[in-house]
Every structure is written in C-alpha cells, then in structure tokens.
mmCIF file of C-alpha atoms in Angstrom:
data_model
loop_
_atom_site.group_PDB
_atom_site.id
_atom_site.type_symbol
_atom_site.label_atom_id
_atom_site.label_comp_id
_atom_site.label_asym_id
_atom_site.label_seq_id
_atom_site.Cartn_x
_atom_site.Cartn_y
_atom_site.Cartn_z
ATOM 1 C CA MET I 441 318.257 157.436 172.496
ATOM 2 C CA ALA I 442 314.740 156.268 172.582
ATOM 3 C CA LYS I 443 311.964 158.902 171.868
ATOM 4 C CA ASN I 444 309.441 159.577 174.528
ATOM 5 C CA LYS I 445 306.290 158.328 172.695
ATOM 6 C CA GLU I 446 303.069 159.729 173.826
ATOM 7 C CA ILE I 447 300.703 157.166 175.057
ATOM 8 C CA LYS I 448 297.544 156.928 172.874
ATOM 9 C CA THR I 449 294.035 155.734 174.066
ATOM 10 C CA ASN I 450 291.486 154.281 171.673
ATOM 11 C CA ALA I 451 289.459 157.350 172.015
ATOM 12 C CA MET I 452 292.488 159.548 170.873
ATOM 13 C CA ARG I 453 293.238 157.169 167.854
ATOM 14 C CA ILE I 454 289.681 157.516 166.698
ATOM 15 C CA LEU I 455 289.871 161.331 167.036
ATOM 16 C CA ASP I 456 293.247 161.349 164.996
ATOM 17 C CA ARG I 457 291.556 158.955 162.368
ATOM 18 C CA MET I 458 288.663 161.202 162.100
ATOM 19 C CA LYS I 459 290.972 164.321 162.062
ATOM 20 C CA ILE I 460 289.187 165.901 165.077
ATOM 21 C CA PRO I 461 291.386 168.389 166.762
ATOM 22 C CA TYR I 462 291.796 167.804 170.610
ATOM 23 C CA VAL I 463 293.987 168.658 173.462
ATOM 24 C CA THR I 464 294.969 166.142 176.191
ATOM 25 C CA HIS I 465 295.291 166.995 179.917
ATOM 26 C CA THR I 466 297.079 164.478 181.991
ATOM 27 C CA TYR I 467 297.227 164.032 185.853
ATOM 28 C CA GLU I 468 298.775 161.672 188.286
ATOM 29 C CA CYS I 469 296.452 159.353 189.790
ATOM 30 C CA ASP I 470 296.739 156.064 191.509
ATOM 31 C CA GLU I 471 293.122 155.378 192.117
ATOM 32 C CA PHE I 472 289.614 156.283 190.847
ATOM 33 C CA THR I 473 288.866 160.082 191.442
ATOM 34 C CA ASP I 474 285.329 161.459 190.452
ATOM 35 C CA GLY I 475 284.979 164.234 187.932
ATOM 36 C CA LYS I 476 284.699 167.065 190.572
ATOM 37 C CA GLN I 477 288.138 166.102 192.198
ATOM 38 C CA THR I 478 289.644 165.782 188.508
ATOM 39 C CA ALA I 479 288.437 169.077 187.551
ATOM 40 C CA ASP I 480 289.753 170.722 190.675
ATOM 41 C CA LEU I 481 292.982 169.002 190.255
ATOM 42 C CA LEU I 482 293.504 170.292 186.732
ATOM 43 C CA GLY I 483 292.004 173.808 187.686
ATOM 44 C CA PHE I 484 289.068 173.457 185.175
ATOM 45 C CA PRO I 485 285.774 174.891 185.902
ATOM 46 C CA HIS I 486 283.201 172.190 186.588
ATOM 47 C CA GLU I 487 280.727 173.547 183.922
ATOM 48 C CA ILE I 488 282.905 172.367 181.039
ATOM 49 C CA MET I 489 283.886 168.803 182.643
ATOM 50 C CA PHE I 490 281.399 165.962 181.621
ATOM 51 C CA LYS I 491 281.021 162.496 183.022
ATOM 52 C CA THR I 492 280.030 159.573 181.037
ATOM 53 C CA LEU I 493 277.282 156.974 182.458
ATOM 54 C CA VAL I 494 276.191 153.829 181.061
ATOM 55 C CA THR I 495 272.679 152.342 181.526
ATOM 56 C CA VAL I 496 270.676 149.316 180.489
ATOM 57 C CA SER I 497 267.112 148.705 179.572
ATOM 58 C CA PRO I 498 265.030 146.005 180.740
ATOM 59 C CA ALA I 499 265.599 144.317 177.353
ATOM 60 C CA GLY I 500 269.288 144.374 177.786
ATOM 61 C CA ALA I 501 269.984 147.347 175.591
ATOM 62 C CA TYR I 502 272.791 149.696 176.544
ATOM 63 C CA TYR I 503 272.548 153.471 176.445
ATOM 64 C CA VAL I 504 275.258 156.015 177.209
ATOM 65 C CA PHE I 505 274.641 159.252 178.843
ATOM 66 C CA VAL I 506 277.169 162.296 179.135
ATOM 67 C CA LEU I 507 276.261 165.065 181.578
ATOM 68 C CA PRO I 508 277.890 167.801 183.574
ATOM 69 C CA ILE I 509 280.146 166.482 186.690
ATOM 70 C CA ASP I 510 277.876 168.397 189.196
ATOM 71 C CA ASN I 511 274.695 166.807 187.742
ATOM 72 C CA GLU I 512 272.903 163.483 188.345
ATOM 73 C CA LEU I 513 271.345 161.456 185.580
ATOM 74 C CA ASP I 514 267.436 161.811 185.537
ATOM 75 C CA LEU I 515 266.633 158.052 184.602
ATOM 76 C CA LYS I 516 262.988 159.030 183.480
ATOM 77 C CA LYS I 517 264.307 161.651 181.238
ATOM 78 C CA ALA I 518 267.005 159.466 179.922
ATOM 79 C CA ALA I 519 264.517 156.784 179.240
ATOM 80 C CA ARG I 520 262.485 159.097 177.273
ATOM 81 C CA ALA I 521 265.453 160.288 175.313
ATOM 82 C CA ALA I 522 266.276 156.603 174.581
ATOM 83 C CA SER I 523 262.585 155.850 173.748
ATOM 84 C CA VAL I 524 262.313 153.043 176.227
ATOM 85 C CA LYS I 525 260.105 152.305 179.124
ATOM 86 C CA SER I 526 262.952 152.501 181.756
ATOM 87 C CA LEU I 527 266.642 152.170 182.394
ATOM 88 C CA SER I 528 268.875 151.648 185.231
ATOM 89 C CA MET I 529 272.598 152.006 185.849
ATOM 90 C CA ILE I 530 274.767 149.283 185.099
ATOM 91 C CA HIS I 531 276.926 147.917 188.046
ATOM 92 C CA VAL I 532 280.510 149.175 188.266
ATOM 93 C CA LYS I 533 281.699 145.507 187.787
ATOM 94 C CA GLU I 534 280.174 145.567 184.282
ATOM 95 C CA ILE I 535 281.720 148.655 182.911
ATOM 96 C CA ASN I 536 284.858 146.990 181.462
ATOM 97 C CA ASP I 537 283.001 144.318 179.812
ATOM 98 C CA VAL I 538 280.370 146.392 178.497
ATOM 99 C CA THR I 539 282.535 149.468 177.214
ATOM 100 C CA GLY I 540 286.024 148.229 177.233
ATOM 101 C CA TYR I 541 286.969 151.031 179.702
ATOM 102 C CA ILE I 542 287.270 151.067 183.456
ATOM 103 C CA ARG I 543 285.506 153.264 185.992
ATOM 104 C CA GLY I 544 287.120 156.720 185.945
ATOM 105 C CA GLY I 545 288.523 156.227 182.383
ATOM 106 C CA CYS I 546 285.226 155.606 180.551
ATOM 107 C CA THR I 547 284.260 157.643 177.564
ATOM 108 C CA SER I 548 281.671 157.312 174.844
ATOM 109 C CA ILE I 549 284.654 157.602 171.948
ATOM 110 C CA GLY I 550 285.666 154.185 171.094
ATOM 111 C CA MET I 551 283.629 151.715 173.251
ATOM 112 C CA LYS I 552 283.592 148.099 172.429
ATOM 113 C CA LYS I 553 280.311 148.764 170.517
ATOM 114 C CA GLN I 554 278.567 151.849 169.195
ATOM 115 C CA TYR I 555 275.941 152.593 171.799
ATOM 116 C CA PRO I 556 273.348 155.223 171.515
ATOM 117 C CA VAL I 557 274.841 158.295 173.187
ATOM 118 C CA PHE I 558 272.987 161.221 174.764
ATOM 119 C CA ALA I 559 274.740 164.383 175.754
ATOM 120 C CA HIS I 560 273.284 167.092 178.129
ATOM 121 C CA GLU I 561 272.411 170.106 176.029
ATOM 122 C CA SER I 562 274.339 172.427 178.210
ATOM 123 C CA MET I 563 277.552 171.013 176.359
ATOM 124 C CA LEU I 564 276.595 173.270 173.514
ATOM 125 C CA ALA I 565 276.918 176.405 175.866
ATOM 126 C CA HIS I 566 280.751 176.061 175.673
ATOM 127 C CA PRO I 567 283.375 176.464 172.975
ATOM 128 C CA HIS I 568 285.131 173.436 174.369
ATOM 129 C CA ILE I 569 284.380 170.823 176.848
ATOM 130 C CA ILE I 570 286.474 168.158 178.773
ATOM 131 C CA VAL I 571 285.612 164.405 178.762
ATOM 132 C CA SER I 572 287.659 161.291 179.760
ATOM 133 C CA GLY I 573 290.228 160.236 177.475
ATOM 134 C CA GLY I 574 289.827 156.485 177.854
ATOM 135 C CA LYS I 575 292.334 156.113 180.567
ATOM 136 C CA ILE I 576 292.487 157.215 184.387
ATOM 137 C CA GLY I 577 294.658 160.188 184.319
ATOM 138 C CA ILE I 578 293.975 161.596 180.735
ATOM 139 C CA GLN I 579 291.264 163.951 179.867
ATOM 140 C CA ILE I 580 290.475 165.205 176.355
ATOM 141 C CA GLU I 581 289.367 168.764 175.479
ATOM 142 C CA LEU I 582 287.404 169.452 172.303
ATOM 143 C CA SER I 583 284.472 171.203 170.916
ATOM 144 C CA PRO I 584 280.954 169.901 171.591
ATOM 145 C CA GLN I 585 280.234 169.587 167.904
ATOM 146 C CA ASP I 586 283.355 167.411 167.335
ATOM 147 C CA TYR I 587 282.473 165.338 170.583
ATOM 148 C CA ALA I 588 279.127 164.548 169.129
ATOM 149 C CA ALA I 589 280.579 163.719 165.572
ATOM 150 C CA SER I 590 283.005 161.398 167.192
ATOM 151 C CA CYS I 591 280.520 159.359 169.019
ATOM 152 C CA LYS I 592 277.258 160.044 167.216
ATOM 153 C CA ALA I 593 275.872 161.791 170.316
ATOM 154 C CA VAL I 594 272.346 163.356 170.427
ATOM 155 C CA PHE I 595 271.863 166.549 172.550
ATOM 156 C CA CYS I 596 268.883 166.573 174.991
ATOM 157 C CA ASP I 597 267.679 167.268 178.562
ATOM 158 C CA ILE I 598 268.743 164.337 180.663
ATOM 159 C CA VAL I 599 269.271 165.991 184.279
ATOM 160 C CA PRO I 600 266.742 166.804 186.983
ATOM 161 C CA VAL I 601 265.304 170.318 186.934
ATOM 162 C CA SER I 602 267.233 172.563 189.447
ATOM 163 C CA TYR I 603 265.422 174.954 191.633
ATOM 164 C CA THR I 604 268.348 176.645 192.797
ATOM 165 C CA HIS I 605 267.739 179.573 190.351
ATOM 166 C CA LEU I 606 264.060 180.246 191.242
ATOM 167 C CA THR I 607 263.117 183.231 193.091
ATOM 168 C CA LEU I 608 259.885 183.576 195.175
ATOM 169 C CA PRO I 609 257.599 186.652 194.746
#
C-alpha cells in the first residue's frame, strides 16, 4: 500500500529546514479566492490572516509587503519603509515570473529571490498569524517572530490611517 504523502510547498520545506514550527490549514479551491473568503472558509478571524503584495520601484527593484487581509497597502508609507521615491503594484501576470508563486498562493517565504519584506506591525499583536502556504488551498500558521525570521521581514506601518475608531467631541 502506498502511503499518503503530505504535499510540501517550497515555503514548508524552508520552514522545515529552519526548524520553525508551523501548522498547515488546507481547503478545497478551484480558483483564486481572496484572503477574506479564505478566512471565512477556514473560520479564522480576519485580524490574524495576512496577504502578500509585491511592488516594484521605478528603478525596477522589487519589494514585498505583508498586511492584514482587511487593509490596503499605503504606497507612500510602503515607499518610505523601502527608502525609495515611489512604488507601484506589479501586474498580476508578473507574479509568477517575479516570485515563483501564483496569485492566491504567493508568500514571502521562499520566493525565487530574497526581496526586502515589510510586514505590518499589527502582526506582532497576535501569538500566531496565518499566511499563504505557497499554493492555492494551503495556509500556514506560525508566530509573527518565526515568520519574520523565515523571510527576513521588517515590521512597520504600511497601511492607511483608519478613522473608524475616532470619536468627535
């Protein structure tokens, strides 16, 4: 009888090699779903689910940003964090060529090259976070500190200011 061998993504192999503990969460998915749909499908709070976005500078350098699924990337804050004049999102068609991953399965762990990675500081408020496992249908849960160690991430503020919690006098 053949054993049921667990499928390992490049991200998982890197975490294994680094001896970083993680838990995988799998789900059935035939096509791209965004982070919110994935969180709802798996029953996880949106605050602990993070998405990976890839940008490019005018000079052609790539930068990776990891932020909560309910937030948008503030490109001005992102450019400041990366110490460049400006950044723009890469086109969806370029994701595989630049990262080695596909849309919906992109993670900063184990990209084709080690690009600078910036993770939103809210990640540190949680004992565990969830990011893509490097393939559609696989998510990885690990501590923010282990995540940062696995991809050399720097924590910073990269999302727009939210005015939803402000109260007027």
